[in-house]
Tab-separated table of C-alpha atoms in Angstrom:
chain	number	residue	atom	x	y	z
A	26	ALA	CA	15.386	-57.052	-30.120
A	27	ASP	CA	12.978	-54.520	-31.822
A	28	THR	CA	14.411	-52.056	-34.694
A	29	GLY	CA	14.786	-48.722	-33.801
A	30	LEU	CA	16.571	-45.396	-32.576
A	31	TYR	CA	17.743	-46.563	-29.089
A	32	ILE	CA	19.477	-44.341	-26.417
A	33	LEU	CA	22.048	-46.417	-24.226
A	34	ASN	CA	23.164	-44.618	-20.735
A	35	LEU	CA	27.184	-46.113	-20.595
A	36	GLU	CA	27.108	-45.234	-17.107
A	37	ASN	CA	24.344	-48.323	-15.876
A	38	GLY	CA	24.433	-50.286	-18.982
A	39	LEU	CA	20.648	-49.413	-19.848
A	40	SER	CA	19.143	-48.464	-23.159
A	41	GLY	CA	15.695	-47.785	-24.423
A	42	ARG	CA	14.244	-47.286	-27.834
A	43	VAL	CA	13.122	-44.151	-28.593
A	44	ILE	CA	11.640	-44.122	-32.322
A	45	PRO	CA	10.419	-47.526	-33.853
A	46	ILE	CA	11.742	-46.904	-37.205
A	47	PRO	CA	13.910	-49.440	-39.184
A	48	THR	CA	16.377	-46.931	-40.680
A	49	LEU	CA	17.499	-43.247	-40.594
A	50	THR	CA	17.122	-42.936	-44.186
A	51	GLN	CA	13.659	-41.250	-44.204
A	52	ARG	CA	12.216	-40.097	-47.786
A	53	GLY	CA	15.651	-40.799	-49.401
A	54	PHE	CA	18.307	-38.764	-47.123
A	55	LEU	CA	20.558	-40.066	-44.505
A	56	SER	CA	19.306	-37.965	-41.878
A	57	GLU	CA	21.640	-38.692	-38.554
A	58	PRO	CA	20.368	-37.599	-35.379
A	59	ALA	CA	21.815	-34.632	-33.428
A	60	TRP	CA	22.535	-34.295	-29.924
A	61	SER	CA	22.427	-30.771	-28.523
A	62	PRO	CA	25.586	-29.570	-27.240
A	63	ASP	CA	24.121	-29.912	-23.238
A	64	GLY	CA	23.309	-33.595	-24.302
A	65	GLU	CA	19.618	-33.003	-23.366
A	66	PHE	CA	17.687	-33.400	-26.232
A	67	LEU	CA	18.100	-35.552	-30.006
A	68	ALA	CA	17.137	-33.803	-32.856
A	69	ILE	CA	16.230	-36.262	-36.056
A	70	ALA	CA	14.761	-35.824	-39.030
A	71	LEU	CA	11.350	-38.359	-39.568
A	72	ALA	CA	8.911	-38.705	-42.452
A	73	THR	CA	5.159	-38.110	-41.396
A	74	GLY	CA	2.005	-38.219	-43.490
A	75	TYR	CA	3.381	-36.351	-46.524
A	76	ASP	CA	6.258	-34.746	-45.654
A	77	MET	CA	9.791	-34.646	-43.448
A	78	ASP	CA	9.969	-32.652	-40.115
A	79	ILE	CA	12.655	-32.072	-37.449
A	80	PHE	CA	11.601	-33.890	-33.813
A	81	THR	CA	13.298	-33.550	-30.859
A	82	TYR	CA	13.200	-36.025	-28.259
A	83	ASP	CA	14.205	-35.257	-24.542
A	84	ARG	CA	17.382	-37.480	-23.203
A	85	GLY	CA	14.635	-40.211	-21.655
A	86	GLY	CA	12.905	-40.480	-25.071
A	87	SER	CA	9.415	-39.520	-23.086
A	88	GLY	CA	8.732	-35.876	-24.754
A	89	ARG	CA	8.940	-35.179	-28.541
A	90	GLU	CA	8.281	-32.220	-30.335
A	91	ASN	CA	7.757	-31.375	-33.972
A	92	LEU	CA	10.008	-27.953	-34.574
A	93	THR	CA	9.841	-27.579	-38.324
A	94	ASN	CA	5.960	-28.890	-39.186
A	95	ALA	CA	5.787	-26.759	-42.506
A	96	GLY	CA	4.382	-29.284	-45.067
A	97	SER	CA	7.949	-29.153	-46.559
A	98	TYR	CA	10.880	-31.729	-46.333
A	99	ASP	CA	13.113	-30.604	-43.469
A	100	PHE	CA	16.135	-32.468	-43.175
A	101	TRP	CA	20.015	-32.548	-41.606
A	102	PRO	CA	19.227	-30.673	-38.102
A	103	ALA	CA	22.725	-29.459	-37.099
A	104	TYR	CA	22.775	-27.564	-33.720
A	105	SER	CA	24.716	-24.370	-32.792
A	106	PRO	CA	27.489	-24.981	-30.497
A	107	ASP	CA	25.650	-22.780	-27.670
A	108	GLY	CA	22.278	-24.942	-28.255
A	109	THR	CA	20.391	-21.654	-29.003
A	110	ARG	CA	19.896	-22.707	-32.733
A	111	LEU	CA	19.497	-25.299	-34.912
A	112	ALA	CA	20.486	-24.950	-38.645
A	113	PHE	CA	18.434	-27.710	-41.208
A	114	VAL	CA	18.130	-27.570	-44.959
A	115	SER	CA	14.755	-27.764	-46.591
A	116	ASP	CA	13.051	-27.661	-49.939
A	117	ARG	CA	10.190	-25.040	-48.714
A	118	LEU	CA	11.432	-22.419	-51.505
A	119	THR	CA	10.820	-25.154	-54.267
A	120	CYS	CA	8.159	-26.973	-52.674
A	121	PRO	CA	6.241	-25.311	-49.855
A	122	SER	CA	4.222	-28.076	-49.093
A	123	TRP	CA	3.851	-32.081	-50.116
A	124	ILE	CA	0.649	-32.069	-48.611
A	125	PRO	CA	-2.589	-32.827	-51.101
A	126	GLY	CA	-4.818	-29.463	-50.663
A	127	ASP	CA	-2.431	-26.887	-49.526
A	128	ASP	CA	-1.766	-24.054	-51.786
A	129	GLY	CA	1.250	-24.624	-54.563
A	130	ALA	CA	1.741	-28.393	-52.984
A	131	CYS	CA	3.866	-30.640	-54.632
A	132	VAL	CA	2.471	-33.840	-55.997
A	133	ALA	CA	4.144	-37.279	-55.327
A	134	GLY	CA	4.830	-39.015	-57.930
A	135	ILE	CA	4.557	-36.224	-60.445
A	136	ASP	CA	7.103	-33.564	-58.711
A	137	ALA	CA	10.727	-35.022	-58.218
A	138	SER	CA	11.780	-35.838	-54.699
A	139	PRO	CA	13.972	-33.098	-53.427
A	140	ALA	CA	17.929	-33.997	-53.527
A	141	GLY	CA	18.766	-31.064	-51.437
A	142	GLY	CA	17.646	-27.396	-50.370
A	143	GLN	CA	18.329	-24.371	-48.778
A	144	LEU	CA	19.677	-23.594	-45.470
A	145	PHE	CA	17.720	-22.475	-42.889
A	146	VAL	CA	18.145	-21.437	-38.980
A	147	LEU	CA	15.382	-22.280	-36.631
A	148	GLU	CA	15.556	-20.085	-33.321
A	149	LEU	CA	14.576	-22.213	-30.458
A	150	ALA	CA	13.763	-20.088	-28.161
A	151	THR	CA	11.057	-18.012	-30.652
A	152	GLY	CA	10.793	-20.707	-33.064
A	153	GLU	CA	11.313	-18.140	-35.937
A	154	VAL	CA	13.000	-20.022	-39.184
A	155	SER	CA	15.293	-17.379	-41.185
A	156	LEU	CA	16.561	-18.306	-44.666
A	157	ILE	CA	20.408	-18.406	-44.228
A	158	SER	CA	21.686	-18.837	-48.229
A	159	GLU	CA	19.601	-19.402	-51.768
A	160	GLU	CA	22.449	-22.070	-52.726
A	161	PHE	CA	21.239	-25.401	-53.290
A	162	VAL	CA	22.502	-27.334	-50.653
A	163	SER	CA	23.464	-31.070	-51.308
A	164	GLU	CA	25.022	-32.153	-48.028
A	165	PRO	CA	24.311	-31.508	-44.060
A	166	PRO	CA	25.557	-27.935	-42.623
A	167	ARG	CA	28.240	-28.121	-40.282
A	168	TRP	CA	28.593	-24.902	-37.877
A	169	ILE	CA	32.076	-23.773	-37.082
A	170	ASN	CA	31.209	-21.439	-34.143
A	171	ASP	CA	28.126	-19.780	-32.980
A	172	ARG	CA	28.204	-17.455	-36.203
A	173	LEU	CA	29.345	-19.628	-38.899
A	174	ILE	CA	27.608	-22.391	-40.853
A	175	ALA	CA	29.731	-24.222	-43.432
A	176	PHE	CA	27.769	-26.275	-46.472
A	177	ALA	CA	28.106	-27.624	-49.652
A	178	SER	CA	26.890	-27.167	-53.032
A	179	GLY	CA	26.484	-29.697	-55.958
A	180	ASP	CA	26.763	-33.129	-56.875
A	181	GLN	CA	30.457	-34.963	-56.199
A	182	MET	CA	28.830	-38.242	-57.264
A	183	ASP	CA	27.788	-37.152	-60.726
A	184	LEU	CA	30.042	-39.188	-62.635
A	185	LEU	CA	30.342	-37.107	-65.776
A	186	ASN	CA	30.260	-33.607	-64.240
A	187	PRO	CA	31.239	-34.047	-60.511
A	188	GLN	CA	31.080	-30.942	-58.705
A	189	ARG	CA	31.473	-29.370	-55.073
A	190	ALA	CA	31.769	-25.960	-53.861
A	191	LEU	CA	32.129	-25.256	-50.126
A	192	TRP	CA	30.457	-21.798	-48.207
A	193	LEU	CA	30.578	-20.137	-45.346
A	194	ALA	CA	27.451	-18.382	-43.907
A	195	ASN	CA	27.572	-15.522	-41.354
A	196	THR	CA	24.683	-15.856	-39.251
A	197	THR	CA	25.368	-12.290	-37.751
A	198	THR	CA	26.250	-10.404	-40.713
A	199	GLY	CA	24.069	-12.616	-43.234
A	200	ALA	CA	27.142	-12.936	-45.210
A	201	VAL	CA	27.436	-15.863	-47.573
A	202	GLU	CA	30.881	-16.453	-49.056
A	203	GLN	CA	32.114	-19.082	-51.378
A	204	VAL	CA	35.625	-20.526	-49.789
A	205	VAL	CA	38.010	-20.403	-52.852
A	206	LEU	CA	41.737	-20.686	-52.401
A	207	PRO	CA	43.602	-18.008	-54.203
A	208	GLU	CA	44.858	-19.706	-57.260
A	209	ASP	CA	41.332	-21.063	-58.324
A	210	ALA	CA	38.359	-19.134	-60.136
A	211	ALA	CA	35.255	-19.435	-58.395
A	212	GLY	CA	33.706	-22.684	-59.420
A	213	ALA	CA	37.036	-24.027	-61.062
A	214	ALA	CA	37.940	-26.569	-58.891
A	215	ASN	CA	36.206	-29.379	-56.611
A	216	TYR	CA	36.742	-28.833	-52.929
A	217	LEU	CA	36.397	-32.319	-50.976
A	218	SER	CA	37.180	-34.110	-48.018
A	219	ASP	CA	37.016	-30.573	-45.998
A	220	VAL	CA	37.485	-30.453	-42.124
A	221	TRP	CA	36.487	-27.815	-39.922
């Protein structure tokens, strides 16, 4: 069989290749696909000519739409539980574009590829993108409910100085707060293996 991302219909056993990619790791990021809550759309981050964009595919695999198309690295898509918004991480504050010739473009091979970025939310009905937090996000974000997004910062794999902090962002109020146990000072402990 040809490599790629397939959709399998469990009711009838039929499958079809949606994207002919050899791996879900694109430009160094493992970015797993995310289904919309109604099961109609699949969002996935894919490498383009110079950057990474988030695309959606309809359930049948025929309709494809580039949702972010900003010139930056956009990855780790996550649908809100009501399906109206898509959270994602982007390096657009650090590098507005990786496309040669664009104003302020970063240069592959000279500028370091991103290891994460900041948290953004895309309103699917309008296409409006909002910055949620300027904290450096190092893992895929997770929606807790239609208002709250959990995300992590820091590098827990750094053997010399492992760090990981948890954050909650309220998309209604704009408040972003670090999750800290009462007995810990902010940043004094690593918070690992969280389940929401």
